[in-house]
CSV table of C-alpha atoms and ligand atoms in Angstrom, one decimal:
chain,number,residue,atom,x,y,z
A,1,MET,CA,290.3,95.2,245.9
A,2,GLU,CA,287.9,97.9,245.1
A,3,LYS,CA,284.3,98.6,246.1
A,4,TYR,CA,281.6,101.1,245.0
A,5,VAL,CA,280.3,103.5,247.6
A,6,ILE,CA,276.9,104.7,246.6
A,7,LYS,CA,274.9,107.4,248.4
A,8,GLY,CA,271.4,106.6,247.3
A,9,GLY,CA,268.3,108.8,246.8
A,10,VAL,CA,269.3,110.9,243.8
A,11,LYS,CA,266.9,110.8,240.8
A,12,LEU,CA,269.0,109.9,237.8
A,13,SER,CA,268.8,112.5,234.9
A,14,GLY,CA,270.5,113.1,231.6
A,15,GLU,CA,271.7,110.8,228.9
A,16,VAL,CA,273.8,107.7,228.7
A,17,ASN,CA,275.4,105.8,225.8
A,18,VAL,CA,275.2,102.1,225.9
A,19,SER,CA,278.4,100.1,224.9
A,20,GLY,CA,278.8,97.1,222.7
A,21,ALA,CA,277.2,93.9,223.9
A,22,LYS,CA,279.3,91.7,226.1
A,23,ASN,CA,277.6,88.5,225.2
A,24,ALA,CA,278.0,89.2,221.4
A,25,VAL,CA,281.6,90.4,221.6
A,26,VAL,CA,282.8,87.4,223.6
A,27,ALA,CA,281.6,85.2,220.7
A,28,ILE,CA,282.6,87.5,217.8
A,29,LEU,CA,286.2,88.0,218.8
A,30,PRO,CA,286.9,84.2,218.9
A,31,ALA,CA,284.9,83.8,215.7
A,32,THR,CA,287.5,85.9,213.8
A,33,ILE,CA,289.9,82.9,214.3
A,34,LEU,CA,287.8,81.2,211.5
A,35,SER,CA,288.8,83.9,209.0
A,36,ASP,CA,291.6,83.5,206.5
A,37,GLU,CA,292.2,87.3,206.6
A,38,PRO,CA,292.4,90.1,209.2
A,39,CYS,CA,289.1,91.3,210.6
A,40,VAL,CA,288.2,94.7,212.1
A,41,ILE,CA,285.7,94.6,215.0
A,42,GLU,CA,284.1,97.9,216.1
A,43,ASN,CA,282.0,99.0,219.1
A,44,ILE,CA,283.9,96.8,221.5
A,45,PRO,CA,283.1,97.5,225.2
A,46,ASN,CA,286.0,98.1,227.5
A,47,ILE,CA,285.3,95.3,230.0
A,48,SER,CA,287.5,92.7,231.6
A,49,ASP,CA,285.9,89.8,229.7
A,50,VAL,CA,287.1,91.5,226.5
A,51,THR,CA,290.6,92.0,227.9
A,52,ILE,CA,290.8,88.4,228.8
A,53,THR,CA,289.5,87.2,225.4
A,54,LEU,CA,292.0,89.3,223.6
A,55,GLN,CA,294.8,88.2,225.9
A,56,ILE,CA,294.0,84.5,225.2
A,57,MET,CA,294.0,85.2,221.4
A,58,ARG,CA,297.3,87.0,221.6
A,59,GLU,CA,298.8,84.2,223.6
A,60,MET,CA,297.6,81.8,220.9
A,61,GLY,CA,299.5,83.8,218.3
A,62,ALA,CA,296.9,86.1,216.8
A,63,LYS,CA,298.1,89.6,216.0
A,64,ILE,CA,295.9,92.2,217.6
A,65,ARG,CA,296.0,96.0,217.1
A,66,LEU,CA,293.9,98.5,218.9
A,67,LEU,CA,292.8,100.9,216.2
A,68,ASN,CA,290.9,103.2,218.6
A,69,LYS,CA,289.2,102.9,222.0
A,70,THR,CA,286.4,100.7,220.6
A,71,THR,CA,288.0,99.1,217.5
A,72,VAL,CA,290.4,96.2,217.2
A,73,GLU,CA,292.1,94.6,214.1
A,74,ILE,CA,292.7,90.9,214.5
A,75,ASP,CA,294.9,88.9,212.2
A,76,PRO,CA,294.2,85.3,213.1
A,77,ARG,CA,296.6,83.8,210.5
A,78,PRO,CA,299.7,83.4,212.7
A,79,LEU,CA,297.6,81.7,215.4
A,80,MET,CA,299.0,78.3,216.2
A,81,ASN,CA,298.2,77.3,219.8
A,82,MET,CA,294.9,75.4,220.2
A,83,SER,CA,294.9,75.2,224.0
A,84,ILE,CA,293.4,77.3,226.8
A,85,PRO,CA,294.6,76.4,230.3
A,86,TYR,CA,292.6,76.5,233.6
A,87,ASP,CA,294.0,79.8,234.8
A,88,LYS,CA,292.3,81.6,231.8
A,89,ALA,CA,289.3,79.4,231.3
A,90,LYS,CA,288.2,79.7,235.0
A,91,LEU,CA,287.8,83.5,234.5
A,92,MET,CA,284.8,83.4,232.1
A,93,ARG,CA,282.1,81.2,230.7
A,94,ALA,CA,282.7,82.3,227.1
A,95,THR,CA,286.1,80.6,226.9
A,96,THR,CA,283.9,77.6,225.7
A,97,TYR,CA,283.5,79.5,222.4
A,98,PHE,CA,287.2,78.7,221.6
A,99,LEU,CA,286.1,75.1,221.4
A,100,GLY,CA,283.8,75.7,218.4
A,101,THR,CA,286.1,78.1,216.7
A,102,LEU,CA,289.4,76.2,217.1
A,103,LEU,CA,287.6,73.0,216.1
A,104,GLY,CA,286.2,74.8,213.0
A,105,ARG,CA,289.7,76.0,212.0
A,106,PHE,CA,292.1,73.4,213.1
A,107,HIS,CA,289.8,70.3,213.7
A,108,SER,CA,291.4,70.2,217.2
A,109,ALA,CA,290.8,72.1,220.4
A,110,HIS,CA,291.9,71.8,224.1
A,111,VAL,CA,290.1,74.1,226.5
A,112,SER,CA,289.9,73.8,230.2
A,113,MET,CA,286.4,73.5,231.7
A,114,PRO,CA,284.9,77.0,231.8
A,115,GLY,CA,284.3,79.3,234.8
A,116,GLY,CA,281.9,82.3,234.8
A,117,CYS,CA,279.1,83.3,237.0
A,118,ASN,CA,278.0,80.8,239.6
A,119,LEU,CA,274.3,80.4,238.7
A,120,GLY,CA,274.0,76.7,239.6
A,121,ASP,CA,274.7,73.7,237.4
A,122,ARG,CA,276.0,74.8,234.0
A,123,PRO,CA,276.6,71.6,232.0
A,124,ILE,CA,278.1,71.7,228.4
A,125,ASP,CA,276.5,68.4,227.2
A,126,GLN,CA,274.7,70.1,224.4
A,127,HIS,CA,277.9,71.7,223.1
A,128,LEU,CA,279.6,68.3,223.1
A,129,LYS,CA,276.5,66.7,221.4
A,130,CYS,CA,276.9,69.2,218.6
A,131,PHE,CA,280.6,68.7,218.1
A,132,SER,CA,280.1,64.9,218.1
A,133,ALA,CA,277.3,65.2,215.5
A,134,LEU,CA,279.7,67.1,213.2
A,135,GLY,CA,282.3,64.2,213.5
A,136,ALA,CA,284.5,65.3,216.4
A,137,GLN,CA,285.8,63.0,219.1
A,138,CYS,CA,285.2,64.6,222.5
A,139,GLU,CA,286.9,63.6,225.8
A,140,ILE,CA,287.3,65.3,229.1
A,141,ASP,CA,290.6,64.5,230.7
A,142,GLY,CA,292.2,66.3,233.7
A,143,GLY,CA,289.7,69.1,233.5
A,144,MET,CA,290.5,69.7,229.8
A,145,ILE,CA,287.9,69.3,227.1
A,146,ASN,CA,289.7,67.8,224.1
A,147,LEU,CA,288.2,67.8,220.7
A,148,ARG,CA,289.7,66.2,217.6
A,149,ALA,CA,288.2,65.5,214.1
A,150,ASP,CA,289.7,64.2,210.9
A,151,LYS,CA,287.0,66.2,209.1
A,152,LEU,CA,283.8,68.0,210.1
A,153,VAL,CA,280.7,67.0,208.2
A,154,GLY,CA,277.3,68.8,208.5
A,155,ASN,CA,274.5,67.1,210.3
A,156,GLN,CA,271.1,67.6,211.8
A,157,ILE,CA,271.3,68.6,215.5
A,158,PHE,CA,268.4,68.9,217.9
A,159,PHE,CA,269.2,70.7,221.1
A,160,ASP,CA,267.4,69.1,224.1
A,161,LYS,CA,268.0,72.4,226.0
A,162,ASN,CA,267.6,75.8,224.4
A,163,SER,CA,271.2,77.0,224.9
A,164,VAL,CA,272.9,80.2,223.8
A,165,GLY,CA,276.4,78.8,224.3
A,166,ALA,CA,275.7,75.5,222.5
A,167,THR,CA,274.0,77.3,219.6
A,168,ILE,CA,276.9,79.7,219.2
A,169,ASN,CA,279.4,76.9,219.4
A,170,GLY,CA,277.4,74.8,216.9
A,171,ILE,CA,277.4,77.7,214.4
A,172,MET,CA,281.2,78.2,214.8
A,173,ALA,CA,282.0,74.5,214.4
A,174,ALA,CA,279.7,74.1,211.3
A,175,VAL,CA,280.7,77.2,209.4
A,176,LYS,CA,283.6,75.4,207.6
A,177,ALA,CA,282.2,71.9,207.9
A,178,GLU,CA,281.4,70.0,204.7
A,179,GLY,CA,277.7,70.3,203.6
A,180,LEU,CA,274.7,71.4,205.5
A,181,THR,CA,274.2,71.6,209.3
A,182,VAL,CA,270.7,72.2,210.6
A,183,ILE,CA,270.4,73.3,214.3
A,184,GLU,CA,266.9,72.8,215.7
A,185,ASN,CA,265.6,74.3,219.0
A,186,ALA,CA,268.3,77.0,218.5
A,187,ALA,CA,268.7,79.9,220.9
A,188,LYS,CA,267.2,83.2,219.4
A,189,GLU,CA,269.1,85.7,221.5
A,190,PRO,CA,270.2,89.0,219.8
A,191,HIS,CA,273.9,88.0,220.3
A,192,VAL,CA,273.3,84.7,218.4
A,193,VAL,CA,272.0,86.7,215.5
A,194,ASP,CA,274.9,89.2,215.8
A,195,LEU,CA,277.4,86.4,215.6
A,196,ALA,CA,275.7,84.9,212.5
A,197,ASN,CA,275.6,88.3,210.9
A,198,CYS,CA,279.3,88.8,211.6
A,199,LEU,CA,280.2,85.4,210.1
A,200,ASN,CA,278.0,86.0,207.1
A,201,SER,CA,279.9,89.3,206.5
A,202,MET,CA,283.0,87.1,206.4
A,203,GLY,CA,281.5,84.9,203.7
A,204,ALA,CA,279.7,82.3,205.8
A,205,ASP,CA,276.3,80.9,204.7
A,206,ILE,CA,274.1,81.0,207.7
A,207,ILE,CA,270.3,81.4,207.5
A,208,GLY,CA,267.6,81.4,210.2
A,209,ALA,CA,269.6,82.9,213.1
A,210,GLY,CA,266.9,84.5,215.4
A,211,THR,CA,264.5,81.6,214.7
A,212,ASP,CA,264.3,78.1,216.1
A,213,VAL,CA,266.0,76.5,213.1
A,214,ILE,CA,269.4,77.7,211.9
A,215,LYS,CA,270.9,76.3,208.6
A,216,ILE,CA,274.6,76.5,208.0
A,217,ARG,CA,276.0,75.5,204.7
A,218,GLY,CA,279.8,75.0,205.1
A,219,VAL,CA,282.2,77.2,203.1
A,220,ARG,CA,285.9,76.5,202.4
A,221,GLU,CA,287.2,80.0,203.3
A,222,LEU,CA,286.1,83.1,205.2
A,223,HIS,CA,287.5,86.5,204.3
A,224,GLY,CA,288.1,89.6,206.4
A,225,THR,CA,285.4,91.9,207.5
A,226,THR,CA,284.7,95.2,209.3
A,227,TYR,CA,281.9,94.5,211.7
A,228,SER,CA,280.3,96.6,214.5
A,229,VAL,CA,279.0,94.7,217.6
A,230,ILE,CA,275.3,95.4,218.6
A,231,PRO,CA,274.5,97.5,221.7
A,232,ASP,CA,274.3,95.7,225.0
A,233,GLN,CA,270.6,94.7,225.7
A,234,ILE,CA,271.4,94.0,229.4
A,235,GLU,CA,273.5,97.2,230.0
A,236,ALA,CA,270.6,99.2,228.6
A,237,GLY,CA,268.1,97.2,230.7
A,238,THR,CA,270.2,97.9,233.8
A,239,PHE,CA,270.1,101.6,233.2
A,240,MET,CA,266.3,101.3,232.7
A,241,ALA,CA,266.1,99.6,236.0
A,242,ALA,CA,268.3,102.3,237.7
A,243,ALA,CA,266.1,105.1,236.3
A,244,ALA,CA,263.0,103.3,237.6
A,245,ALA,CA,264.5,102.6,241.1
A,246,THR,CA,265.6,106.3,241.5
A,247,ARG,CA,262.4,107.7,240.0
A,248,GLY,CA,264.6,109.4,237.5
A,249,ASN,CA,264.2,110.5,233.9
A,250,ILE,CA,267.0,109.4,231.5
A,251,LEU,CA,267.6,109.0,227.8
A,252,ILE,CA,269.4,105.8,227.1
A,253,LYS,CA,271.1,106.1,223.7
A,254,ASN,CA,272.7,103.6,221.2
A,255,VAL,CA,270.1,100.8,221.9
A,256,ILE,CA,267.9,98.6,219.7
A,257,PRO,CA,264.5,99.2,221.3
A,258,LYS,CA,263.1,95.9,219.9
A,259,HIS,CA,265.7,94.0,222.0
A,260,LEU,CA,264.5,95.8,225.1
A,261,GLU,CA,260.8,95.1,224.7
A,262,PRO,CA,260.5,92.3,227.3
A,263,ILE,CA,262.0,94.7,229.8
A,264,THR,CA,260.1,97.7,228.6
A,265,ASN,CA,256.8,95.8,228.9
A,266,LYS,CA,257.4,94.8,232.5
A,267,LEU,CA,258.5,98.4,233.5
A,268,LEU,CA,255.3,99.8,231.8
A,269,LYS,CA,253.2,97.2,233.8
A,270,ILE,CA,254.5,98.4,237.2
A,271,GLY,CA,254.0,102.1,236.4
A,272,VAL,CA,257.3,103.3,234.8
A,273,GLN,CA,257.0,105.3,231.6
A,274,VAL,CA,259.1,104.2,228.7
A,275,GLU,CA,259.3,106.2,225.4
A,276,GLN,CA,260.8,104.5,222.4
A,277,TYR,CA,262.8,106.2,219.7
A,278,ASP,CA,264.8,104.8,216.7
A,279,ASP,CA,267.9,104.0,218.7
A,280,ALA,CA,267.1,105.3,222.1
A,281,VAL,CA,264.6,104.9,225.0
A,282,ARG,CA,263.6,107.4,227.6
A,283,VAL,CA,262.7,106.0,231.0
A,284,ILE,CA,260.7,108.1,233.4
A,285,GLY,CA,260.2,106.8,236.8
A,286,GLY,CA,256.9,107.2,238.8
A,287,GLU,CA,256.3,107.7,242.5
A,288,ASN,CA,254.4,104.5,243.1
A,289,TYR,CA,254.9,101.2,241.4
A,290,VAL,CA,252.7,98.0,241.6
A,291,GLY,CA,254.1,94.5,242.0
A,292,THR,CA,254.0,92.1,239.1
A,293,THR,CA,255.0,88.6,238.0
A,294,ILE,CA,258.1,87.8,236.0
A,295,LYS,CA,259.2,84.5,234.6
A,296,THR,CA,262.5,84.4,232.8
A,297,GLN,CA,262.5,82.7,229.4
A,298,PRO,CA,264.7,82.4,226.4
A,299,HIS,CA,264.5,85.3,224.0
A,300,PRO,CA,262.1,87.0,223.2
A,301,GLY,CA,261.0,86.2,226.8
A,302,PHE,CA,262.2,88.2,229.8
A,303,PRO,CA,266.0,87.7,230.0
A,304,THR,CA,267.4,85.9,233.0
A,305,ASP,CA,270.3,88.4,232.9
A,306,MET,CA,267.8,91.1,233.9
A,307,GLN,CA,266.0,89.1,236.6
A,308,PRO,CA,268.2,90.4,239.5
A,309,GLN,CA,268.0,94.1,238.5
A,310,MET,CA,264.3,93.9,238.0
A,311,SER,CA,263.8,92.3,241.3
A,312,ALA,CA,265.7,95.1,242.9
A,313,VAL,CA,263.2,97.5,241.4
A,314,LEU,CA,260.3,95.4,242.6
A,315,THR,CA,261.5,95.5,246.3
A,316,CYS,CA,259.8,98.9,246.5
A,317,ALA,CA,256.7,98.1,244.4
A,318,LYS,CA,253.4,98.1,246.2
A,319,GLY,CA,252.1,94.6,247.0
A,320,ALA,CA,253.5,91.2,246.2
A,321,SER,CA,255.6,90.3,243.1
A,322,MET,CA,256.5,86.8,242.0
A,323,VAL,CA,259.7,86.2,240.2
A,324,THR,CA,260.3,82.8,238.6
A,325,GLU,CA,263.7,81.9,237.3
A,326,SER,CA,263.3,79.2,234.7
A,327,ILE,CA,266.8,79.2,233.1
A,328,PHE,CA,269.2,78.7,236.0
A,329,ASP,CA,269.1,76.6,239.2
A,330,ASN,CA,270.6,79.2,241.5
A,331,ARG,CA,270.1,82.7,240.5
A,332,PHE,CA,268.8,84.2,243.7
A,333,ARG,CA,272.1,84.4,245.6
A,334,TYR,CA,271.8,88.2,245.6
A,335,VAL,CA,268.6,88.0,247.6
A,336,ASP,CA,270.4,87.8,251.0
A,337,GLU,CA,272.2,91.0,250.0
A,338,LEU,CA,269.0,92.8,249.2
A,339,ARG,CA,267.6,91.6,252.5
A,340,ARG,CA,270.5,93.5,254.2
A,341,MET,CA,269.1,96.6,252.7
A,342,GLY,CA,265.6,95.9,254.1
A,343,ALA,CA,264.0,94.0,251.2
A,344,ASN,CA,261.3,91.6,252.1
A,345,ILE,CA,261.9,88.6,249.8
A,346,SER,CA,261.4,84.9,250.4
A,347,VAL,CA,262.8,82.3,248.0
A,348,GLU,CA,261.5,78.8,247.5
A,349,GLY,CA,263.4,76.9,244.8
A,350,ARG,CA,263.2,78.8,241.6
A,351,VAL,CA,260.6,81.3,242.8
A,352,ALA,CA,261.1,84.5,244.8
A,353,VAL,CA,258.2,86.3,246.4
A,354,ILE,CA,258.9,90.0,247.0
A,355,GLU,CA,256.7,92.0,249.3
A,356,GLY,CA,257.2,95.6,248.5
A,357,VAL,CA,258.6,97.9,251.2
A,358,GLU,CA,258.5,101.7,251.3
A,359,ARG,CA,262.2,102.2,250.8
A,360,LEU,CA,265.5,100.2,251.0
A,361,LYS,CA,268.2,101.4,253.3
A,362,GLY,CA,271.9,101.5,252.4
A,363,ALA,CA,274.1,98.7,253.8
A,364,PRO,CA,277.4,96.9,253.1
A,365,VAL,CA,276.7,94.2,250.4
A,366,LYS,CA,278.6,91.8,248.2
A,367,SER,CA,278.2,91.1,244.5
A,368,THR,CA,277.8,87.4,244.1
A,369,ASP,CA,278.0,87.5,240.3
A,370,LEU,CA,277.9,89.9,237.4
A,371,ARG,CA,274.1,90.7,237.3
A,372,ALA,CA,273.8,90.3,241.0
A,373,GLY,CA,276.3,93.2,241.3
A,374,ALA,CA,274.2,95.2,238.9
A,375,ALA,CA,271.1,94.6,241.0
A,376,LEU,CA,272.8,95.8,244.1
A,377,ILE,CA,273.9,99.0,242.3
A,378,VAL,CA,270.3,99.5,241.2
A,379,ALA,CA,269.0,98.9,244.7
A,380,ALA,CA,271.7,101.1,246.3
A,381,LEU,CA,270.9,104.0,243.9
A,382,GLY,CA,267.3,104.0,245.0
A,383,ALA,CA,268.0,103.4,248.7
A,384,GLU,CA,268.2,105.9,251.5
A,385,GLY,CA,271.7,106.3,252.8
A,386,THR,CA,275.0,104.8,251.8
A,387,SER,CA,275.8,101.4,250.5
A,388,ASP,CA,279.2,99.8,250.1
A,389,ILE,CA,279.2,97.2,247.3
A,390,TYR,CA,282.1,94.7,247.5
A,391,ASP,CA,283.5,92.3,244.9
A,392,ILE,CA,282.8,94.7,242.0
A,393,PHE,CA,285.2,92.8,239.8
A,394,HIS,CA,282.1,90.8,238.8
A,395,VAL,CA,280.5,94.0,237.6
A,396,GLU,CA,283.5,95.1,235.7
A,397,ARG,CA,283.5,91.8,233.7
A,398,GLY,CA,280.5,93.1,231.9
A,399,TYR,CA,279.8,96.8,232.4
A,400,GLU,CA,282.0,99.4,230.8
A,401,ASN,CA,282.8,102.3,233.1
A,402,MET,CA,279.6,101.8,235.1
A,403,GLU,CA,280.8,104.3,237.8
A,404,MET,CA,281.5,107.1,235.4
A,405,LYS,CA,278.3,106.6,233.4
A,406,LEU,CA,276.2,106.7,236.5
A,407,ARG,CA,278.1,109.7,237.8
A,408,ASN,CA,277.3,111.5,234.6
A,409,LEU,CA,273.6,110.8,235.3
A,410,GLY,CA,274.0,112.5,238.7
A,411,ALA,CA,274.5,109.4,240.9
A,412,ASN,CA,276.6,109.7,244.0
A,413,ILE,CA,278.9,106.8,243.3
A,414,CYS,CA,282.6,106.3,243.6
A,415,LYS,CA,285.1,103.5,243.5
A,416,VAL,CA,287.4,103.3,246.4
A,417,ASP,CA,290.0,100.8,247.7
A,418,GLU,CA,288.3,98.3,250.0
A,419,THR,CA,290.9,98.9,252.6
A,420,GLU,CA,290.0,102.6,252.9
A,421,PRO,CA,287.6,103.1,255.8
A,422,VAL,CA,284.0,103.3,254.9
A,423,SER,CA,283.9,106.9,256.0
A,424,ASP,CA,282.6,110.3,255.5
A,425,ASP,CA,285.6,110.7,253.2
A,426,ALA,CA,284.3,108.1,250.8
A,427,GLU,CA,280.9,109.6,251.0
A,428,LYS,CA,282.3,113.0,250.2
A,429,LYS,CA,284.1,111.5,247.2
A,430,ALA,CA,280.8,110.1,246.1
A,431,ILE,CA,279.2,113.4,246.4
B,1,UD1,C1,274.4,82.7,228.0
B,1,UD1,C2,274.9,84.1,228.5
B,1,UD1,C3,274.4,84.4,229.8
B,1,UD1,C4,272.9,84.2,229.9
B,1,UD1,C5,272.5,82.8,229.4
B,1,UD1,C6,271.0,82.6,229.2
B,1,UD1,C7,276.9,84.5,227.3
B,1,UD1,C8,278.4,84.6,227.3
B,1,UD1,N1,276.3,84.1,228.4
B,1,UD1,O1,275.0,81.8,228.9
B,1,UD1,O2,274.7,85.7,230.1
B,1,UD1,O3,272.5,84.3,231.3
B,1,UD1,O4,273.0,82.6,228.1
B,1,UD1,O5,270.4,83.6,228.4
B,1,UD1,O6,276.3,84.7,226.3
B,1,UD1,N2,272.4,74.0,229.4
B,1,UD1,C9,272.5,72.6,229.4
B,1,UD1,N3,273.5,72.0,228.7
B,1,UD1,C10,274.3,72.7,227.9
B,1,UD1,C11,274.2,74.1,227.8
B,1,UD1,C12,273.3,74.7,228.6
B,1,UD1,O7,271.8,71.9,230.1
B,1,UD1,O8,275.2,72.1,227.2
B,1,UD1,C13,271.4,74.6,230.2
B,1,UD1,C14,272.0,75.6,231.3
B,1,UD1,O9,272.3,74.9,232.5
B,1,UD1,C15,270.9,76.5,231.5
B,1,UD1,C16,270.2,76.6,230.1
B,1,UD1,O10,270.7,75.5,229.4
B,1,UD1,O11,269.9,76.0,232.4
B,1,UD1,C17,270.6,77.9,229.3
B,1,UD1,O12,272.0,78.0,229.3
B,1,UD1,P1,272.8,78.7,228.1
B,1,UD1,O13,271.8,79.4,227.2
B,1,UD1,O14,273.7,77.7,227.5
B,1,UD1,O15,273.7,79.8,228.9
B,1,UD1,P2,275.1,80.2,228.6
B,1,UD1,O16,275.4,80.1,227.1
B,1,UD1,O17,276.1,79.6,229.5
């Protein structure tokens, strides 16, 4: 097992390129199963969630060719297997997307209940409600979700919860259903729009993605496409937070500044400078920040996936900050780890109150999930002294080459085998 060793206190500087969006690509790759021809998907991030997704598709029979480091060609025609066992499904939440896409293509799907980050209760009732509305029979047996339909027929679906996953699954299942499907209270996240754009480029008829109401008119066939995944909003946001925490000055390239606005606005509010360009943002840290309030909300609100990283920045903002998590039940598990570094945070239910301290101090800490790991990296980069961050496999699920990208920005970070002593050696490597 590997860990990051970070010697904090270096102001980040230089430029970094953001990779393709994890949450878009984990939907778009399975969506190619709906196509009747090969598809080429570009700007794919090299992260373990992508490796797992492609492995699942290969095992199902799809032909996959890597055309270059960020581009794959997927021929879904030979795909026969409609089942994903526990050992794969437990690795990531987005294996649920195979439910929608397999149902859409074969009218049958068998997928083990999904894993993914432990953020509290993560039901899939809205996904199942949608499949049922389209005419599928859904049953859960032995930990498997089994879907079967004689045919899929469009319907009106109102989501009781605003859910990214259920919206994406609803779109995938409806794309080849007979007639019109209308999804109300749909999620508006950029990756929902990206999936819809990709499917439309394959000949689907989806309108309204990015609004509360998405209309999908079923088509018989989808053709091949060449489609480029959008840049990762959360990776970009994490670099923004890292620049702020280190009082650095960095140019973050290959971004869609509009997607970053909720993050930009909060950073501006606490005293960080953010300059926006066409496809880049420059973040210039200040010496003194002031606390603020944050409440996570569905897009275009402040993204829950940036809550831990932003809280890491607020640990050293003057005064009190209040962070309310309104999407997930249990997204403060990283707080104990930040406390090890000297942060003054109390949590009551879904609200964290952060009293700013002068400076965090390096410590051994453990990633409890993907974005928690990112928050610890942000905190460690800004802290005095050395931090060892364990369980970094969480981080590698969603960040491409985090260590190298940060090193190119001047950070003292290295990845070492956990069994190596936490020694000067590791520190020297980091330097
Ligand atoms: C996706 C993202 C994740 C992000 C989250 C919220 C992917 C692969 N993951 O996760 O990074 O943190 O959106 O932006 O894109 N809910 C139900 N019933 C359901 C489905 C969801 O009650 O059937 C609830 C959840 O418990 C949660 C809320 O709805 O409280 C939002 O969840 P959802 O948007 O579905 O999150 P995911 O799609 O799992």
